């Protein structure tokens, strides 16, 4: 759905003059649906995939392909700052 369509939907919803309880009900149901859809899309790793990830991580450590705690902290702070 485009931004314009979503904005129109939002304006339509606001036009209903919903009570606080109605807004909360609507929000909770939307969040519940998103959580269900997200849970359905996530496939658990197999043991073979987990073992492969561990092997790759150990190889990266052995080869020095790692980040310091300070570098990781900066990377995470920069990432979070994008969405503030």
Short mmCIF file of C-alpha atoms in Angstrom, two decimals:
data_model
loop_
_atom_site.label_atom_id
_atom_site.label_comp_id
_atom_site.label_asym_id
_atom_site.label_seq_id
_atom_site.Cartn_x
_atom_site.Cartn_y
_atom_site.Cartn_z
CA UNK A 1 0.00 0.00 0.00
CA UNK A 2 1.38 3.41 -0.90
CA UNK A 3 2.06 6.18 1.59
CA UNK A 4 -0.80 8.19 0.12
CA UNK A 5 -3.20 5.27 0.52
CA UNK A 6 -2.07 4.71 4.10
CA UNK A 7 -2.51 8.42 4.85
CA UNK A 8 -6.03 8.30 3.40
CA UNK A 9 -6.80 5.25 5.54
CA UNK A 10 -5.45 7.03 8.62
CA UNK A 11 -7.57 10.12 7.90
CA UNK A 12 -10.63 7.92 7.41
CA UNK A 13 -10.03 6.22 10.76
CA UNK A 14 -9.60 9.59 12.46
CA UNK A 15 -12.89 10.70 10.92
CA UNK A 16 -14.76 8.09 12.94
CA UNK A 17 -14.09 9.96 16.23
CA UNK A 18 -13.23 6.72 18.00
CA UNK A 19 -13.12 6.61 21.78
CA UNK A 20 -9.83 5.94 23.51
CA UNK A 21 -10.99 2.38 24.22
CA UNK A 22 -11.86 1.85 20.54
CA UNK A 23 -8.46 3.17 19.43
CA UNK A 24 -6.71 0.86 21.89
CA UNK A 25 -8.78 -2.12 20.69
CA UNK A 26 -7.93 -1.36 17.07
CA UNK A 27 -4.23 -0.87 17.84
CA UNK A 28 -4.01 -4.08 19.87
CA UNK A 29 -5.67 -6.10 17.13
CA UNK A 30 -3.37 -4.67 14.46
CA UNK A 31 -0.31 -5.42 16.59
CA UNK A 32 -1.58 -8.94 17.33
CA UNK A 33 -2.03 -9.61 13.61
CA UNK A 34 1.47 -8.32 12.80
CA UNK A 35 2.99 -10.49 15.53
CA UNK A 36 1.18 -13.57 14.22
CA UNK A 37 2.29 -12.87 10.64
CA UNK A 38 5.86 -12.31 11.80
CA UNK A 39 5.88 -15.51 13.85
CA UNK A 40 4.61 -17.48 10.86
CA UNK A 41 7.42 -16.15 8.63
CA UNK A 42 10.27 -17.09 10.96
CA UNK A 43 11.68 -20.53 10.32
CA UNK A 44 13.80 -22.07 13.08
CA UNK A 45 17.39 -22.96 12.25
CA UNK A 46 18.27 -26.60 11.75
CA UNK A 47 21.12 -28.08 13.79
CA UNK A 48 23.21 -28.23 10.59
CA UNK A 49 22.65 -24.49 10.04
CA UNK A 50 23.55 -23.72 13.65
CA UNK A 51 26.72 -25.81 13.39
CA UNK A 52 27.66 -24.04 10.13
CA UNK A 53 27.16 -20.61 11.73
CA UNK A 54 29.34 -21.61 14.68
CA UNK A 55 32.05 -22.91 12.34
CA UNK A 56 32.01 -19.65 10.35
CA UNK A 57 32.16 -17.58 13.55
CA UNK A 58 35.11 -19.59 14.85
CA UNK A 59 36.89 -19.20 11.49
CA UNK A 60 36.27 -15.43 11.58
CA UNK A 61 37.72 -15.22 15.09
CA UNK A 62 40.76 -17.27 14.11
CA UNK A 63 41.34 -15.04 11.06
CA UNK A 64 40.96 -11.85 13.11
CA UNK A 65 37.74 -10.80 11.37
CA UNK A 66 36.25 -9.40 14.56
CA UNK A 67 35.22 -6.03 16.01
CA UNK A 68 36.23 -4.62 19.36
CA UNK A 69 33.59 -3.86 21.97
CA UNK A 70 34.03 -0.12 21.26
CA UNK A 71 33.63 -0.64 17.50
CA UNK A 72 30.49 -2.73 18.02
CA UNK A 73 29.05 -0.16 20.39
CA UNK A 74 29.63 2.61 17.85
CA UNK A 75 28.11 0.53 15.05
CA UNK A 76 25.00 -0.18 17.12
CA UNK A 77 24.64 3.45 18.21
CA UNK A 78 24.96 4.60 14.60
CA UNK A 79 22.34 2.06 13.54
CA UNK A 80 19.89 3.12 16.25
CA UNK A 81 20.46 6.80 15.45
CA UNK A 82 19.13 6.18 11.92
CA UNK A 83 15.69 5.46 13.34
CA UNK A 84 15.38 8.18 15.95
#
